[in-house]
DNA sequence: CATGAATGAGCTTTCATTCAT
DNA sequence: CATGAATGAAAGCTCATTCAT
């Protein structure tokens, strides 16, 4: 389904859609308002995107690639595995906070919208998260032997995601300094390099 | 304006609304589909709730109270601060995973819909998070002196939230064991009791 | 259809309905808002009135009777036919301006609402206008011989109605003094006692 | 936001709306019934009018312009101020009786619906009434010196309005000949050129 | 490559009214 | 004498989408 057409209009549509999304939320992400802001007709959008879902998916793709770029840049700048891990975390947080529109559509959309997201894109997108796994392994070295690094890397990601998404959603108490929270989140990632804590006994009895 | 009315119908409406929300997402949370499933007319819903927003707020309130109950139970069961902290984390994760409909509506709805959530309820809801602060302080004791516990407690919460929300949304790779991830999330909370890691020098140079 | 029931509630309903009518207009004259203000249920209104139309008709009847009372009082106070005519006009204007809710529902409602107004009430209501005819005849005496007094009396009424209704509707330029306009309207009624003007010739040629 | 679009449909909508208004009253002036009669969907109406109010305002504008045209034609045809005044009155009455749908929407709609009528249009509309003032002044000449012509011109208008509106509303006794009433109304306007009557003494004592 | 016109389904909400209690 | 619960219809309006041009 090659769809070259006027690339400028395509860009404009994507940009407006992103802005509307963050400013007014998903329910307001309607074709006609987008068209009005872009300065074309709603019909024109359909020349560039098969459907509203396709438009959203294009935004997701763009966002994933942008994130990938930034994570790779972080990797390249790091001297040691530990340094790279820290940079990865910081880059992830920065990306989310500086591109909330992308972030929201990439990671905060309801699954009912994601179901239609082509599986192949999905897989490609997930690759971004492998960086965490890879650097965690490198940083731990032989100490990684008896740890489930895939799960640990996932945890790093989900933790960062929680911080980003709640900050974006404005759910964090205004008394909390955003930069401070970011620093703590980065530190938490580095903490995961030290050996896991012993769970209290009460826990062993549980479940 | 009497508002108690038939409590069974009220319950049914809330239950269906919760289910629709998780199954089909917010945009599908419409009055008529809910009514159809409940087996009443859309008009009847308005006998029990002033508006769609009021219905959603009622769900949030219910969820917040349920969460509060579970967190308090966890606290009560813990022997030491460290134990209580670990139980709090586990209870939070369990609540989210076992009540995804509540969790989604409580913490994952777009803020544009949340603005009208009455400020007072909001404050009451946030109190649930104070437990983390309180137990963190108790567990650290004098070591808490030069740490920003409010921010650290918030980080605990956001990290747990990230794990819960991505699990709920089905965004976690199927190869990752859900229980394993939960255990790691709990362990991460306990790790926050140890002294913070030294950030690599590369960081000091940054911005 | 005797409908005694609680007369206090009946009164309250009528009073609130009247107020709502003038404050928010006919489209807002809904049963439930009335009930809410009265402090009863919508159902209760139906114990006192068969329908919304019946409620409106009751208001019209009340208004007509009130108007009749005031016109009769004006008549009684007048010494001469000319004086009585002038008092009638003034009383009519005063009634409308002081009871805009009644006036609006009596004379400004769309005919589609009036169709259902029982014919008998209608006739009774119209009797109020006979006063104008009667006093006009008395004031003119023998001079009335070759004039169509029924039509002239009707004109007096329609002219007064125009002034009242536009004042009530707020359609009169704010720069026009309300009292001045009323005085002019009264004077216009008295002017109708003098012989009719000769129409310019151009008129004879018309149509 | 291009708005010319298919002008035939626009016309058809306006025409049907006008007819529905007079036949069934304002509450029946709903988008879907109009659409049904026009033979399009309710949505299509929104291609031509921003809202129901905008549709109504368009009708008012049309009516005001039509009235203006007819009043200006009357003025042009009159030889003397007195003649012109008489023609103005007759033209006003004719307009109302021949275009009851326009007249009703222009002057008989409840103010609560009128508030949103753009102020600028409103002012423009009111200019139609200046013709009465202007010709009254011309006809009276120096005799106008100690009279409030603005108020008197307003009274002419309100009186004519009363006659038109009650005739339109079918509130006039069937025994009254419509043409006769119109002639009397015109005559009443001319009578206003003679000096004002002395009010009876009883009036001086009043209030 | 783009538009204007149109559609049908759906939205939240309010309406007048009824009926068993 | 009055209520709570419910209903079906309809309101104004917006949605994603299509199609002829």
mmCIF file of N, CA, C and O (backbone and C1' of nucleotides) in Angstrom, chain D residues 5-6 9 32 40-41 43-44 47-48, chain E residues 3-12:
data_model
loop_
_atom_site.group_PDB
_atom_site.id
_atom_site.type_symbol
_atom_site.label_atom_id
_atom_site.label_comp_id
_atom_site.label_asym_id
_atom_site.label_seq_id
_atom_site.Cartn_x
_atom_site.Cartn_y
_atom_site.Cartn_z
ATOM 1 N N UNK D 5 -21.017 26.285 0.147
ATOM 2 C CA UNK D 5 -21.580 24.952 -0.125
ATOM 3 C C UNK D 5 -22.849 25.044 -0.966
ATOM 4 O O UNK D 5 -23.189 26.081 -1.476
ATOM 5 N N UNK D 6 -23.476 23.927 -1.039
ATOM 6 C CA UNK D 6 -24.684 23.798 -1.847
ATOM 7 C C UNK D 6 -25.755 24.797 -1.417
ATOM 8 O O UNK D 6 -26.393 24.636 -0.383
ATOM 9 N N UNK D 9 -29.647 23.542 -0.966
ATOM 10 C CA UNK D 9 -30.018 22.871 0.270
ATOM 11 C C UNK D 9 -30.191 23.899 1.382
ATOM 12 O O UNK D 9 -31.121 23.824 2.190
ATOM 13 N N UNK D 32 -33.961 17.358 13.394
ATOM 14 C CA UNK D 32 -34.292 16.152 12.652
ATOM 15 C C UNK D 32 -35.602 16.259 11.881
ATOM 16 O O UNK D 32 -35.652 15.861 10.706
ATOM 17 N N UNK D 40 -32.993 15.569 3.763
ATOM 18 C CA UNK D 40 -31.579 15.297 4.000
ATOM 19 C C UNK D 40 -31.434 14.788 5.436
ATOM 20 O O UNK D 40 -32.423 14.587 6.126
ATOM 21 N N UNK D 41 -30.217 14.578 5.861
ATOM 22 C CA UNK D 41 -30.020 14.131 7.237
ATOM 23 C C UNK D 41 -29.792 15.342 8.142
ATOM 24 O O UNK D 41 -29.446 16.425 7.673
ATOM 25 N N UNK D 43 -27.440 15.767 10.088
ATOM 26 C CA UNK D 43 -26.031 16.152 9.999
ATOM 27 C C UNK D 43 -25.802 17.169 8.890
ATOM 28 O O UNK D 43 -24.995 18.089 9.030
ATOM 29 N N UNK D 44 -26.497 16.993 7.801
ATOM 30 C CA UNK D 44 -26.281 17.890 6.668
ATOM 31 C C UNK D 44 -26.604 19.331 7.026
ATOM 32 O O UNK D 44 -25.974 20.259 6.513
ATOM 33 N N UNK D 47 -23.789 21.277 8.036
ATOM 34 C CA UNK D 47 -22.833 21.733 7.024
ATOM 35 C C UNK D 47 -23.133 23.176 6.637
ATOM 36 O O UNK D 47 -22.255 23.894 6.173
ATOM 37 N N UNK D 48 -24.370 23.571 6.861
ATOM 38 C CA UNK D 48 -24.781 24.905 6.416
ATOM 39 C C UNK D 48 -24.942 25.891 7.562
ATOM 40 O O UNK D 48 -24.850 27.093 7.350
ATOM 41 P P DT E 3 -7.984 20.150 0.251
ATOM 42 O "O5'" DT E 3 -9.443 20.136 -0.375
ATOM 43 C "C5'" DT E 3 -9.702 20.928 -1.535
ATOM 44 C "C4'" DT E 3 -11.114 20.673 -1.995
ATOM 45 C "C3'" DT E 3 -12.143 20.788 -0.872
ATOM 46 O "O3'" DT E 3 -13.048 21.800 -1.206
ATOM 47 C "C1'" DT E 3 -12.520 18.855 -2.192
ATOM 48 P P DG E 4 -13.733 22.590 -0.071
ATOM 49 O "O5'" DG E 4 -15.234 22.228 -0.444
ATOM 50 C "C5'" DG E 4 -15.634 22.311 -1.801
ATOM 51 C "C4'" DG E 4 -16.961 21.601 -1.972
ATOM 52 C "C3'" DG E 4 -17.979 21.883 -0.883
ATOM 53 O "O3'" DG E 4 -19.240 21.951 -1.530
ATOM 54 C "C1'" DG E 4 -17.532 19.557 -0.952
ATOM 55 P P DA E 5 -20.493 22.239 -0.681
ATOM 56 O "O5'" DA E 5 -21.107 20.791 -0.548
ATOM 57 C "C5'" DA E 5 -21.411 20.068 -1.745
ATOM 58 C "C4'" DA E 5 -21.955 18.716 -1.359
ATOM 59 C "C3'" DA E 5 -23.013 18.781 -0.250
ATOM 60 O "O3'" DA E 5 -24.185 18.165 -0.746
ATOM 61 C "C1'" DA E 5 -21.344 17.151 0.244
ATOM 62 P P DA E 6 -25.468 18.229 0.080
ATOM 63 O "O5'" DA E 6 -25.422 16.824 0.823
ATOM 64 C "C5'" DA E 6 -25.230 15.656 0.016
ATOM 65 C "C4'" DA E 6 -24.846 14.504 0.903
ATOM 66 C "C3'" DA E 6 -25.726 14.322 2.142
ATOM 67 O "O3'" DA E 6 -26.696 13.325 1.857
ATOM 68 C "C1'" DA E 6 -23.402 13.810 2.514
ATOM 69 P P DT E 7 -27.746 12.953 2.909
ATOM 70 O "O5'" DT E 7 -27.071 11.685 3.593
ATOM 71 C "C5'" DT E 7 -26.376 10.739 2.769
ATOM 72 C "C4'" DT E 7 -25.725 9.713 3.658
ATOM 73 C "C3'" DT E 7 -26.596 9.309 4.846
ATOM 74 O "O3'" DT E 7 -26.732 7.911 4.845
ATOM 75 C "C1'" DT E 7 -24.408 9.855 5.568
ATOM 76 P P DG E 8 -28.116 7.287 5.103
ATOM 77 O "O5'" DG E 8 -27.741 6.533 6.447
ATOM 78 C "C5'" DG E 8 -26.660 5.608 6.417
ATOM 79 C "C4'" DG E 8 -26.142 5.363 7.824
ATOM 80 C "C3'" DG E 8 -27.246 5.186 8.875
ATOM 81 O "O3'" DG E 8 -26.741 4.240 9.788
ATOM 82 C "C1'" DG E 8 -25.854 6.919 9.528
ATOM 83 P P DA E 9 -27.682 3.365 10.616
ATOM 84 O "O5'" DA E 9 -26.719 3.051 11.836
ATOM 85 C "C5'" DA E 9 -25.303 3.042 11.607
ATOM 86 C "C4'" DA E 9 -24.577 3.698 12.771
ATOM 87 C "C3'" DA E 9 -25.250 3.454 14.128
ATOM 88 O "O3'" DA E 9 -24.280 2.958 15.012
ATOM 89 C "C1'" DA E 9 -24.732 5.743 13.853
ATOM 90 P P DG E 10 -24.652 2.296 16.334
ATOM 91 O "O5'" DG E 10 -24.248 3.397 17.403
ATOM 92 C "C5'" DG E 10 -22.923 3.914 17.370
ATOM 93 C "C4'" DG E 10 -22.894 5.269 17.995
ATOM 94 C "C3'" DG E 10 -23.648 5.383 19.327
ATOM 95 O "O3'" DG E 10 -22.737 5.088 20.370
ATOM 96 C "C1'" DG E 10 -23.821 7.351 17.975
ATOM 97 P P DC E 11 -23.264 5.166 21.838
ATOM 98 O "O5'" DC E 11 -23.029 6.688 22.252
ATOM 99 C "C5'" DC E 11 -21.734 7.253 22.126
ATOM 100 C "C4'" DC E 11 -21.795 8.751 22.357
ATOM 101 C "C3'" DC E 11 -22.564 9.145 23.609
ATOM 102 O "O3'" DC E 11 -21.677 9.120 24.706
ATOM 103 C "C1'" DC E 11 -23.168 10.544 21.757
ATOM 104 P P DT E 12 -22.172 8.675 26.122
ATOM 105 O "O5'" DT E 12 -22.779 10.053 26.655
ATOM 106 C "C5'" DT E 12 -21.899 11.170 26.777
ATOM 107 C "C4'" DT E 12 -22.709 12.412 27.094
ATOM 108 C "C3'" DT E 12 -23.490 12.329 28.408
ATOM 109 O "O3'" DT E 12 -23.397 13.602 29.033
ATOM 110 C "C1'" DT E 12 -24.991 12.728 26.627
#
